PDB file of C-alpha atoms and ligand atoms in Angstrom:
ATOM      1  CA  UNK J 626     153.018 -87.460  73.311  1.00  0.00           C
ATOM      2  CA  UNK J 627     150.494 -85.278  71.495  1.00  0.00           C
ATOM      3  CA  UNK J 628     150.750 -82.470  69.213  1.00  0.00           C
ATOM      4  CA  UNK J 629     153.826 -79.880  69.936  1.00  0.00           C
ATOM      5  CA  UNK J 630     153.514 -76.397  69.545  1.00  0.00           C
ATOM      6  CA  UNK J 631     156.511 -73.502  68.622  1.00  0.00           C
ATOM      7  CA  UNK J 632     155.950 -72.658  72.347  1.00  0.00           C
ATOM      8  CA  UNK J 633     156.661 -76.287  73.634  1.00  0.00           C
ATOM      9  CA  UNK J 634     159.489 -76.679  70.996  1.00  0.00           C
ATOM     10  CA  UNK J 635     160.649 -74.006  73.086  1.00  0.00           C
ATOM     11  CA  UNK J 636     159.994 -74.427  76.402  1.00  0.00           C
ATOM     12  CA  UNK J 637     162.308 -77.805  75.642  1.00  0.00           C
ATOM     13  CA  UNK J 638     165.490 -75.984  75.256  1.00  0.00           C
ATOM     14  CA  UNK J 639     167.946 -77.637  78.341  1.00  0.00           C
ATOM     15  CA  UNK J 640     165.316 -79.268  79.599  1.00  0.00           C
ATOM     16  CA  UNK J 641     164.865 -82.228  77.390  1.00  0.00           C
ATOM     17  CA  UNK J 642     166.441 -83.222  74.001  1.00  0.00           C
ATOM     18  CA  UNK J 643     163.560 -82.983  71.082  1.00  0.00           C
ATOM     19  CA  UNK J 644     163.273 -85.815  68.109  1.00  0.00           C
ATOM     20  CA  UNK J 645     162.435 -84.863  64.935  1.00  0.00           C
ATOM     21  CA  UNK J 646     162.422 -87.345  61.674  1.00  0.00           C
ATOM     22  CA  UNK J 647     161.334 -87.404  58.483  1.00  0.00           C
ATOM     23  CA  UNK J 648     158.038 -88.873  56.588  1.00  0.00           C
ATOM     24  CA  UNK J 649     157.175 -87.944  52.813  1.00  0.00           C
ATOM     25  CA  UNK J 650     153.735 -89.983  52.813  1.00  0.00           C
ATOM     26  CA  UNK J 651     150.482 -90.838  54.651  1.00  0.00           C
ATOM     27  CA  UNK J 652     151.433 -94.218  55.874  1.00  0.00           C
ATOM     28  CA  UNK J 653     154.752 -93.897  57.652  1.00  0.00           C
ATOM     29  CA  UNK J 654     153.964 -90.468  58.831  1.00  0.00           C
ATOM     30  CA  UNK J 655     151.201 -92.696  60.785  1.00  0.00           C
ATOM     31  CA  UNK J 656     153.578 -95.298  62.460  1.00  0.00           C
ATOM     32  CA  UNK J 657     155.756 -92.066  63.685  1.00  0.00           C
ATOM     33  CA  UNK J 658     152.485 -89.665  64.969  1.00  0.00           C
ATOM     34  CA  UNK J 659     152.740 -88.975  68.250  1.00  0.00           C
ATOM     35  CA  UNK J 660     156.269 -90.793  68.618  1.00  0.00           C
ATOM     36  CA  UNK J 661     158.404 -87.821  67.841  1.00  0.00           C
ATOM     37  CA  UNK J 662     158.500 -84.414  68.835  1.00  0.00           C
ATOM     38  CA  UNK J 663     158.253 -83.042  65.281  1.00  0.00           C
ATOM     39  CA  UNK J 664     158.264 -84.771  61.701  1.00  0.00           C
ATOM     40  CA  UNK J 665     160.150 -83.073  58.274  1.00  0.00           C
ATOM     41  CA  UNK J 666     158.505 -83.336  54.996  1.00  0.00           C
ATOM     42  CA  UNK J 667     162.126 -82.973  53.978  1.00  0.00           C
ATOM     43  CA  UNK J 668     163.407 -82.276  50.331  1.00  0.00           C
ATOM     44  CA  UNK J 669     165.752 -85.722  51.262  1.00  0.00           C
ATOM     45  CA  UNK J 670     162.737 -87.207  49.530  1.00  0.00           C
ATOM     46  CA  UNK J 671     164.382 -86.554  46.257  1.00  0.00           C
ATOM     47  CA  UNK J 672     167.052 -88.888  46.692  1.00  0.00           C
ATOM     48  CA  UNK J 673     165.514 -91.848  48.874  1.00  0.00           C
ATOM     49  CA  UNK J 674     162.583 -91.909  47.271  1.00  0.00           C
ATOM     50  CA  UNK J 675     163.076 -89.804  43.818  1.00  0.00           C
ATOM     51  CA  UNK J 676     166.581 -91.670  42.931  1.00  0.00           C
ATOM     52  CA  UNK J 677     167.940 -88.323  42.353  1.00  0.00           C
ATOM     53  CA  UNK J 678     171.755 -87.537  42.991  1.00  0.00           C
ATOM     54  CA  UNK J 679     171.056 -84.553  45.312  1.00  0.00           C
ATOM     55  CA  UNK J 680     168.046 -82.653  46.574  1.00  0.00           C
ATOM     56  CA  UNK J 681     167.884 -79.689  43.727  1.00  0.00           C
ATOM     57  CA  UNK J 682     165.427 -81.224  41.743  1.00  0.00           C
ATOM     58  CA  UNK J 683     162.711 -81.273  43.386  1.00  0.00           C
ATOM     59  CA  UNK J 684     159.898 -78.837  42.878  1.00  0.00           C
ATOM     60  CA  UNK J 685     157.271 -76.916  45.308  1.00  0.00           C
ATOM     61  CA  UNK J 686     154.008 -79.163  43.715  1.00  0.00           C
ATOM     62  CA  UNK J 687     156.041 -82.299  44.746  1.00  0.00           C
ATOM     63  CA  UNK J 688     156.776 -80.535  48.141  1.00  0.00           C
ATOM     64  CA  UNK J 689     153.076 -79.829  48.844  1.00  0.00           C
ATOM     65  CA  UNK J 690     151.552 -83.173  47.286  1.00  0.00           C
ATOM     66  CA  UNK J 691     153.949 -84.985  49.775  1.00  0.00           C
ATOM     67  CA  UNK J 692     153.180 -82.782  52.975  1.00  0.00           C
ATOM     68  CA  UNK J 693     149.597 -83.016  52.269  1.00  0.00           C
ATOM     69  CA  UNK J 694     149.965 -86.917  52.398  1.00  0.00           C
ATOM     70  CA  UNK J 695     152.380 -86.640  55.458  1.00  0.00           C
ATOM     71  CA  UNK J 696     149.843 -83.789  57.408  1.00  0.00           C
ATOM     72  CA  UNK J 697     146.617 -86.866  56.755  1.00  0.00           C
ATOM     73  CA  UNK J 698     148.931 -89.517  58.494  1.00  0.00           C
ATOM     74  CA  UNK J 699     149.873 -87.454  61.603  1.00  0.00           C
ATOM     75  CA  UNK J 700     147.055 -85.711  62.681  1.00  0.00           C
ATOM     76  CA  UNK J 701     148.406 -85.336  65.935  1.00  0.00           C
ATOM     77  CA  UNK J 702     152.385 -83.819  64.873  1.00  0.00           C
ATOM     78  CA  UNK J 703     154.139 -80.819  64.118  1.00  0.00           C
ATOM     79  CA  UNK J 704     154.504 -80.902  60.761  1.00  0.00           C
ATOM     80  CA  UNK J 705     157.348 -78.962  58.952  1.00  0.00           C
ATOM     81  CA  UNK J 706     157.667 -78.736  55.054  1.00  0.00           C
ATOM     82  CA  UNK J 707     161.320 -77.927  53.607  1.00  0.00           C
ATOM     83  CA  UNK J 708     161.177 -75.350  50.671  1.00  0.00           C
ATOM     84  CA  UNK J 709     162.908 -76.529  47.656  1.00  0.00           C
ATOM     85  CA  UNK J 710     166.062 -75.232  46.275  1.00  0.00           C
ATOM     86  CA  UNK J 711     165.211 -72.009  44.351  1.00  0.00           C
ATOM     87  CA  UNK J 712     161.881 -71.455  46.341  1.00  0.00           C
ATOM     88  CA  UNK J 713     163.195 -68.474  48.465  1.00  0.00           C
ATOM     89  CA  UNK J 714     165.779 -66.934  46.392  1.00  0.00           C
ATOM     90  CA  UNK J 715     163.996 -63.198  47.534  1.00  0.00           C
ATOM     91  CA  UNK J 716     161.609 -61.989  49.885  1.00  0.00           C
ATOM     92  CA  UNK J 717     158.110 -62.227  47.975  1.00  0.00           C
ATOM     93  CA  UNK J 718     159.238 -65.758  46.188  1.00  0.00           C
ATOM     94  CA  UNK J 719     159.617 -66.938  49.251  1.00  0.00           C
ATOM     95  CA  UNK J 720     156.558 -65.795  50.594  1.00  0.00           C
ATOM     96  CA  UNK J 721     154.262 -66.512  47.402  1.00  0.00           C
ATOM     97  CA  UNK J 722     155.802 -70.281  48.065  1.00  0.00           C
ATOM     98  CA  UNK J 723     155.396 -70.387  51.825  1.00  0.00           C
ATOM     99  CA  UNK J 724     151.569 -69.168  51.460  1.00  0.00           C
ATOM    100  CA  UNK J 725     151.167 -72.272  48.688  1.00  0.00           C
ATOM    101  CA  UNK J 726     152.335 -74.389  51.813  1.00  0.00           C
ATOM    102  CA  UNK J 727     149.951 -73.046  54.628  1.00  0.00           C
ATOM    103  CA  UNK J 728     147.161 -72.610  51.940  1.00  0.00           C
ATOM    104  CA  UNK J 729     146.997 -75.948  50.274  1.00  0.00           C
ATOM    105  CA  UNK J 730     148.408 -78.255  53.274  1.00  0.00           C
ATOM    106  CA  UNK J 731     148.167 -78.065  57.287  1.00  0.00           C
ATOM    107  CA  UNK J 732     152.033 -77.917  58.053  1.00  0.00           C
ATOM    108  CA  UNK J 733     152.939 -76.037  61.282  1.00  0.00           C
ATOM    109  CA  UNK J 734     155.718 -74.538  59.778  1.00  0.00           C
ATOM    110  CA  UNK J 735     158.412 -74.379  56.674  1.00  0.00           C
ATOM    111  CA  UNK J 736     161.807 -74.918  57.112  1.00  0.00           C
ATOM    112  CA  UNK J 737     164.760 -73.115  54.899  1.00  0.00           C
ATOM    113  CA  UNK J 738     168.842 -73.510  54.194  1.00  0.00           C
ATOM    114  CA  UNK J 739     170.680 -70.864  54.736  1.00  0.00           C
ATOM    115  CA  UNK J 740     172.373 -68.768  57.651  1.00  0.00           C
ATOM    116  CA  UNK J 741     173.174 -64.722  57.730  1.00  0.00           C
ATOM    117  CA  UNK J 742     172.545 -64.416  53.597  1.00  0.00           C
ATOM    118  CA  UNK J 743     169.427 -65.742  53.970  1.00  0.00           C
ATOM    119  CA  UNK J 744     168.676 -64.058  57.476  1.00  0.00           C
ATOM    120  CA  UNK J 745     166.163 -61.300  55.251  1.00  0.00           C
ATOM    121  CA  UNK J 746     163.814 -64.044  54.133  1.00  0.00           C
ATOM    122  CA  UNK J 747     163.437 -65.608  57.533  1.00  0.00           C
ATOM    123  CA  UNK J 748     162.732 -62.260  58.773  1.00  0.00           C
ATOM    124  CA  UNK J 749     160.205 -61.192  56.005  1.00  0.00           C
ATOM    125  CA  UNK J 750     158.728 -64.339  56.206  1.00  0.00           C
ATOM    126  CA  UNK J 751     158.378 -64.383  60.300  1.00  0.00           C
ATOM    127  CA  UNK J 752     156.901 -61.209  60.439  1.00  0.00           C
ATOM    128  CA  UNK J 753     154.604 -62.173  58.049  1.00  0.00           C
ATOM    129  CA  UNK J 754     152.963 -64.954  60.162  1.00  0.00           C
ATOM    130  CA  UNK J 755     154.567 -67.532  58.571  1.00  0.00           C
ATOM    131  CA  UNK J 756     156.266 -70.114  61.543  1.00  0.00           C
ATOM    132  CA  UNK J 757     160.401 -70.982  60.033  1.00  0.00           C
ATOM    133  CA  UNK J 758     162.576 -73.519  61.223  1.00  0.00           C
ATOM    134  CA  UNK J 759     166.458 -72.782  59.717  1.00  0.00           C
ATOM    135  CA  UNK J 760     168.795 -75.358  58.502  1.00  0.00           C
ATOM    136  CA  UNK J 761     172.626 -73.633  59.221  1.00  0.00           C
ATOM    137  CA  UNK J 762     175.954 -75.697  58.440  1.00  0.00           C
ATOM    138  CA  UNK J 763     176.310 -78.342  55.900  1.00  0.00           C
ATOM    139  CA  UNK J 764     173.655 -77.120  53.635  1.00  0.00           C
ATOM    140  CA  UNK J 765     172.428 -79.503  50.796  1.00  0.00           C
ATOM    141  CA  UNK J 766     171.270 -77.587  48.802  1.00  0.00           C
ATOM    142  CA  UNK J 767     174.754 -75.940  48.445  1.00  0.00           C
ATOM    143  CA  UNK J 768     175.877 -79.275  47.030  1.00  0.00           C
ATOM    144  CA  UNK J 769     176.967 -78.212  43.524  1.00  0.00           C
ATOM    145  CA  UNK J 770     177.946 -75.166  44.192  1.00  0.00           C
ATOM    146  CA  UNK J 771     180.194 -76.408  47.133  1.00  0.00           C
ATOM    147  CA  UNK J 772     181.491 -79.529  44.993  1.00  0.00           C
ATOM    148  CA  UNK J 773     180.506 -81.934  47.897  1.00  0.00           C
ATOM    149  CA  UNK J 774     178.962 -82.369  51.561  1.00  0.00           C
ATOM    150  CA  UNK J 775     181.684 -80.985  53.721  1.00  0.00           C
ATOM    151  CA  UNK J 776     181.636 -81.449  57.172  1.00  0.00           C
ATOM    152  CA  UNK J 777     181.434 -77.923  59.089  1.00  0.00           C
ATOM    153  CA  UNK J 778     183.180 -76.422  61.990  1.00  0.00           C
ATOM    154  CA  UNK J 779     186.656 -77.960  62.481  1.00  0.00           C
ATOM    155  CA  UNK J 780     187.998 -74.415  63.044  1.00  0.00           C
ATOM    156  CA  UNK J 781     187.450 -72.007  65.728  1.00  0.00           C
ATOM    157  CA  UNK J 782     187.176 -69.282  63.258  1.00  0.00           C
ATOM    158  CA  UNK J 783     184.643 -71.464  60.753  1.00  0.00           C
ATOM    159  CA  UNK J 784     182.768 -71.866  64.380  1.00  0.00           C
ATOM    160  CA  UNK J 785     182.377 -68.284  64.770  1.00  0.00           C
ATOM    161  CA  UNK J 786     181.423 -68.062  61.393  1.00  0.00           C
ATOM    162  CA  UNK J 787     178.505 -70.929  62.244  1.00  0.00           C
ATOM    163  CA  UNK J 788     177.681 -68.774  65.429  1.00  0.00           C
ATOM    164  CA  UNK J 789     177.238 -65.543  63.477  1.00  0.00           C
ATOM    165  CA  UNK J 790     174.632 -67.661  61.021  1.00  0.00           C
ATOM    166  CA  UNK J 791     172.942 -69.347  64.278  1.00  0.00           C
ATOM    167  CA  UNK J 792     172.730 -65.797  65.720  1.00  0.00           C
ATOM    168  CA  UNK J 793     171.362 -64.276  62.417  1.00  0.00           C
ATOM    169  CA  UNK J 794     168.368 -66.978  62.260  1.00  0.00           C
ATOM    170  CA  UNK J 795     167.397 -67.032  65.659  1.00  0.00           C
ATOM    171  CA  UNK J 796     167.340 -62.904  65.193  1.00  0.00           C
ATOM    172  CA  UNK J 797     165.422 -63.020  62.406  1.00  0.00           C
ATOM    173  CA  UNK J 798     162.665 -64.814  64.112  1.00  0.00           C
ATOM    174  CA  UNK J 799     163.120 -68.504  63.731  1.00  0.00           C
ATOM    175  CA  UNK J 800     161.837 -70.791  65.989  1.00  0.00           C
ATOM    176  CA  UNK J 801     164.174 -73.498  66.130  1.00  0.00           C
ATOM    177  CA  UNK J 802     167.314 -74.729  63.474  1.00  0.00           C
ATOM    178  CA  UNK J 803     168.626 -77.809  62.255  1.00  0.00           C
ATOM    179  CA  UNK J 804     172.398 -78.137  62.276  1.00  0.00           C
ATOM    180  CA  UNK J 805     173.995 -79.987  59.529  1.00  0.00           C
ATOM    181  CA  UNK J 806     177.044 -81.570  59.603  1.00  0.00           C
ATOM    182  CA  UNK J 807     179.591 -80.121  61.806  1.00  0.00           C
ATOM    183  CA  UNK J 808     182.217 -81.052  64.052  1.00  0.00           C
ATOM    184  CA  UNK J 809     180.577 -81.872  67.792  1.00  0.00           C
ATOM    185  CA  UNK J 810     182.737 -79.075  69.170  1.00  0.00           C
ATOM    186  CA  UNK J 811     180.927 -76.936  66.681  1.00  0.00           C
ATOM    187  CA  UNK J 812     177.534 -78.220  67.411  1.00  0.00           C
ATOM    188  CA  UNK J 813     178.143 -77.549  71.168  1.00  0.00           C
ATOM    189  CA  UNK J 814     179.236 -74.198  70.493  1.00  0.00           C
ATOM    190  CA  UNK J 815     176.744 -73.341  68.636  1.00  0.00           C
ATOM    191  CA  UNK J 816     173.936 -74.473  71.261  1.00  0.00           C
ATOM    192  CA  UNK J 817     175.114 -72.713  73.560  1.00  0.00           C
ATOM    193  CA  UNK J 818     175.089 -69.731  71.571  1.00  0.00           C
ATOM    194  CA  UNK J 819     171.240 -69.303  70.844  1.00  0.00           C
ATOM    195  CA  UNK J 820     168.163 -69.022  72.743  1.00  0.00           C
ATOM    196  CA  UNK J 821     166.050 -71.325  70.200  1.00  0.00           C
ATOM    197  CA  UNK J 822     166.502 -75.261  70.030  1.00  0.00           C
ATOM    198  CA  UNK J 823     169.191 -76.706  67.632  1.00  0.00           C
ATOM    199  CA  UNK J 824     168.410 -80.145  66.212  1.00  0.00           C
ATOM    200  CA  UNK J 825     171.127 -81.691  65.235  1.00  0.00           C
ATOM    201  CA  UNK J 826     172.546 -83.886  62.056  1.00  0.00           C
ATOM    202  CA  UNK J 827     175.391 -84.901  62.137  1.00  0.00           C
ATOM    203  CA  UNK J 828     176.284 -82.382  65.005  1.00  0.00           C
ATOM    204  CA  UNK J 829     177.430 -84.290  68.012  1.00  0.00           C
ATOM    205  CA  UNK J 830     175.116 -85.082  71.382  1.00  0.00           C
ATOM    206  CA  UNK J 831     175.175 -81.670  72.745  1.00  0.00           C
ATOM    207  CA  UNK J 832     172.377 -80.117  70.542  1.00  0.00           C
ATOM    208  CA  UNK J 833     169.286 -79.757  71.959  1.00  0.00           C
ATOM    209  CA  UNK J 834     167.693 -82.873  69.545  1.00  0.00           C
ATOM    210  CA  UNK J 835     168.160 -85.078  66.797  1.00  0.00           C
ATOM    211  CA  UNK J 836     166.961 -85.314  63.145  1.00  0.00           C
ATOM    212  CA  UNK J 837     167.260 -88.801  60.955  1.00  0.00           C
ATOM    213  CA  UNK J 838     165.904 -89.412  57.725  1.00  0.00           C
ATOM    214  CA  UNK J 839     163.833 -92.301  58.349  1.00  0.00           C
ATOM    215  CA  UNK J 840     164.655 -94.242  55.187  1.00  0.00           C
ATOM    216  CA  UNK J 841     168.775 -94.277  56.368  1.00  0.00           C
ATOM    217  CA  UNK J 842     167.828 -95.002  60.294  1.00  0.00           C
ATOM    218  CA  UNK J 843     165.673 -98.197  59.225  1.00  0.00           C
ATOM    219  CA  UNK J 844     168.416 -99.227  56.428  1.00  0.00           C
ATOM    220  CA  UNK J 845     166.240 -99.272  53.496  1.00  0.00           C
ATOM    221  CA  UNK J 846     168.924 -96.199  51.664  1.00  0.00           C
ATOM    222  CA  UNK J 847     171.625 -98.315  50.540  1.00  0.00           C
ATOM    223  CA  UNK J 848     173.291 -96.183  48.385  1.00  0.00           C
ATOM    224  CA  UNK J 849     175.665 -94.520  50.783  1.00  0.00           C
ATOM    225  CA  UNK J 850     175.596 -94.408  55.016  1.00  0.00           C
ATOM    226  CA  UNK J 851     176.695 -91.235  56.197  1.00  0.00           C
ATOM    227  CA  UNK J 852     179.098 -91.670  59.281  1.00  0.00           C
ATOM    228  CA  UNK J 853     176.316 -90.062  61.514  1.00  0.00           C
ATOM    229  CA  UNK J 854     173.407 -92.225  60.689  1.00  0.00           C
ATOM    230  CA  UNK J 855     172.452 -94.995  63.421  1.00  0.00           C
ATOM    231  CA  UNK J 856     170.878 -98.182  61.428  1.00  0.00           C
ATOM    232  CA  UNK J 857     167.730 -98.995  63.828  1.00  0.00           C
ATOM    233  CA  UNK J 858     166.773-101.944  61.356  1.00  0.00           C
ATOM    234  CA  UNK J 859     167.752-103.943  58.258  1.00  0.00           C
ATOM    235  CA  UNK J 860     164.784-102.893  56.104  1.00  0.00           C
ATOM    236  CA  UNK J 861     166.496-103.237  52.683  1.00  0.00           C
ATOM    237  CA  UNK J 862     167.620-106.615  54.045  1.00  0.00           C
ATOM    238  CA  UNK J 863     164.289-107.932  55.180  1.00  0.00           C
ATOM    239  CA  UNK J 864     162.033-106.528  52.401  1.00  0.00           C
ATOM    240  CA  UNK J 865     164.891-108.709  49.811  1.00  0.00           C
ATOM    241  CA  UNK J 866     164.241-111.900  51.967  1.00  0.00           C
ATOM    242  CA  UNK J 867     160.761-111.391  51.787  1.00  0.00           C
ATOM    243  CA  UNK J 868     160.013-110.468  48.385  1.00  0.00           C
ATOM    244  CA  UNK J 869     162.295-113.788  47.237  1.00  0.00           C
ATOM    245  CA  UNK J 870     160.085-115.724  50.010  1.00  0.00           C
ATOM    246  CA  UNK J 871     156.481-113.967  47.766  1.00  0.00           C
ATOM    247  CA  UNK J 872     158.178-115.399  44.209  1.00  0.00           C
ATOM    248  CA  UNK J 873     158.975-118.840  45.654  1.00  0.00           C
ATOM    249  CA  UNK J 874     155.567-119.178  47.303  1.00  0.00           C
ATOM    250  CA  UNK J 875     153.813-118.470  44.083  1.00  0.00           C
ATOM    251  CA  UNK J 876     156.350-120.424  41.700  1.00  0.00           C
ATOM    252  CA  UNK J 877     155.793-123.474  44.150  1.00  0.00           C
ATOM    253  CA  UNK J 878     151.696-122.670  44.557  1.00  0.00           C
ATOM    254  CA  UNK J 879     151.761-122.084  48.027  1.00  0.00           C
ATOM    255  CA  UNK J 880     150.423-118.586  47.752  1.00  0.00           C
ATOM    256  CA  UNK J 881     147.860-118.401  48.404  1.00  0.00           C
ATOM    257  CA  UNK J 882     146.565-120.315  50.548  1.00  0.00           C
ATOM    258  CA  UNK J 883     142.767-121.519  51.013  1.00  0.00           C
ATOM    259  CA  UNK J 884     142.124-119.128  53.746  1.00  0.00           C
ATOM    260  CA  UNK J 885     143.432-116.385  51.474  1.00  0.00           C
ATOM    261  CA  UNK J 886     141.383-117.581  48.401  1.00  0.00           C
ATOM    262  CA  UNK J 887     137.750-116.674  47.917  1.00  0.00           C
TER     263      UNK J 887
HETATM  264  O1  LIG I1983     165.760 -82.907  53.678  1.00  0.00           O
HETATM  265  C1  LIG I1983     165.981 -83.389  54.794  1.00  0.00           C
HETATM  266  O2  LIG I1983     165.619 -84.526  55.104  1.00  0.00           O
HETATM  267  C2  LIG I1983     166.685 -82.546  55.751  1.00  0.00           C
HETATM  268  C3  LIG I1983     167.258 -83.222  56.945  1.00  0.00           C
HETATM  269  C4  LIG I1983     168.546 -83.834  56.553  1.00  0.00           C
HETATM  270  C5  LIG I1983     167.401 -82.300  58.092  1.00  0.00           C
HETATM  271  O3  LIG I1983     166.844 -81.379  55.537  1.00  0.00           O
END
């Protein structure tokens, strides 16, 4: 495929649908170089991999340890890192956090919650060379403070409101957005609205790309499935059999083997 720029991103917008998942470490960022259009170092990582209930915990040093690890697996992608929650609260946070990120890792870009409150920091950060993907609808990040993931959009007038957050993102200089968790009419909408590419979550088939977190896609998440995730493989299934399979093989002496003995 090789490596994407913001200008190809772009250029994709109704004429082919982008794919974008996620990778938090060298080797799996490896298996998906090259395969997607763009891979997200995304703060998800603090549930899947961090057991955590939500994604607030997680701090900008795990952030950049993790996108350095992704950015040495896939030479060859456009790598995006998602700030943490209280990263970007103002203007020069933000950008004292976002130069940590292009300083101490090669990510293409950052990527940040938030619609037409947070419009400001895109901008400020935008025009201060730094490339910003937004992340408008169900926001994460919000979880507490919402009580809950609630899907988006099931109203024309909360679609306008989604529209006037798309608009403010794509003003302030974004490249691209991901759209969380909205009804499909919503999602369509809300396409159609902007000039940039919307990758979708949980948004329906008419955005211009997808985004899955890759440990719910191959099934090794178990803790809940979210209506909108597509399981691509067992994992958590097949990694059970085959750890069971390791223990019997040594409690019965056939591992290892002669060929795997020195
Ligand atoms: O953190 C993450 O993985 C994300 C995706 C759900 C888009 O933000």
């Amino acid at each position: 495929m090789g490596k994407q720029t913001i200008t190809s991103i772009q250029k994709a917008k109704g004429v082919r649908k982008l794919s974008m998942v996620t990778a938090y470490d060298a080797l799996f960022a490896k298996l998906f170089d090259e395969q997607v259009d763009f891979i997200l170092v995304g703060d998800s990582l603090n549930m899947s991999f961090g057991g955590n209930a939500d994604t607030l915990s997680i701090g900008i040093d795990e952030m950049i340890y993790h996108t350095k690890a992704v950015c040495n697996g896939a030479k060859n992608s456009f790598i995006i890192c998602d700030m943490p929650f209280g990263t970007y609260i103002d203007e020069e946070t933000a950008f004292k956090n976002a130069m940590r990120v292009y300083q101490e890792t090669s990510a293409d870009a950052i990527k940040i919650e938030g619609g037409v409150e947070k419009a400001h920091i895109i901008k400020y950060l935008t025009s201060n060379s730094i490339a910003v993907i937004g992340h408008i609808g169900l926001l994460p990040q919000n979880v507490r403070a919402d009580g809950g993931y609630k899907v988006q959009g099931k109203t024309q007038e909360d679609i306008q409101r989604l529209i006037l957050d798309a608009k403010a993102v794509e003003e302030a200089g974004a490249f691209a957005m991901v759209l969380e968790g909205v009804a499909s009419e919503a999602g369509k909408a809300i396409t159609e609205a902007v000039n940039i590419p919307v990758i979708g979550i949980g948004a329906g088939v008419d955005t211009d790309g997808q985004v899955l977190v890759w440990s719910d896609m191959f099934g090794f998440f178990e803790e809940f499935k979210p209506k909108f995730v597509r399981k691509y493989l067992d994992g958590a299934s097949l990694i059970k059999q085959n750890i069971k399979q390791y223990v019997e093989d040594v409690e019965n002496k056939t591992f290892p083997a002669q060929e795997e003995t020195y």
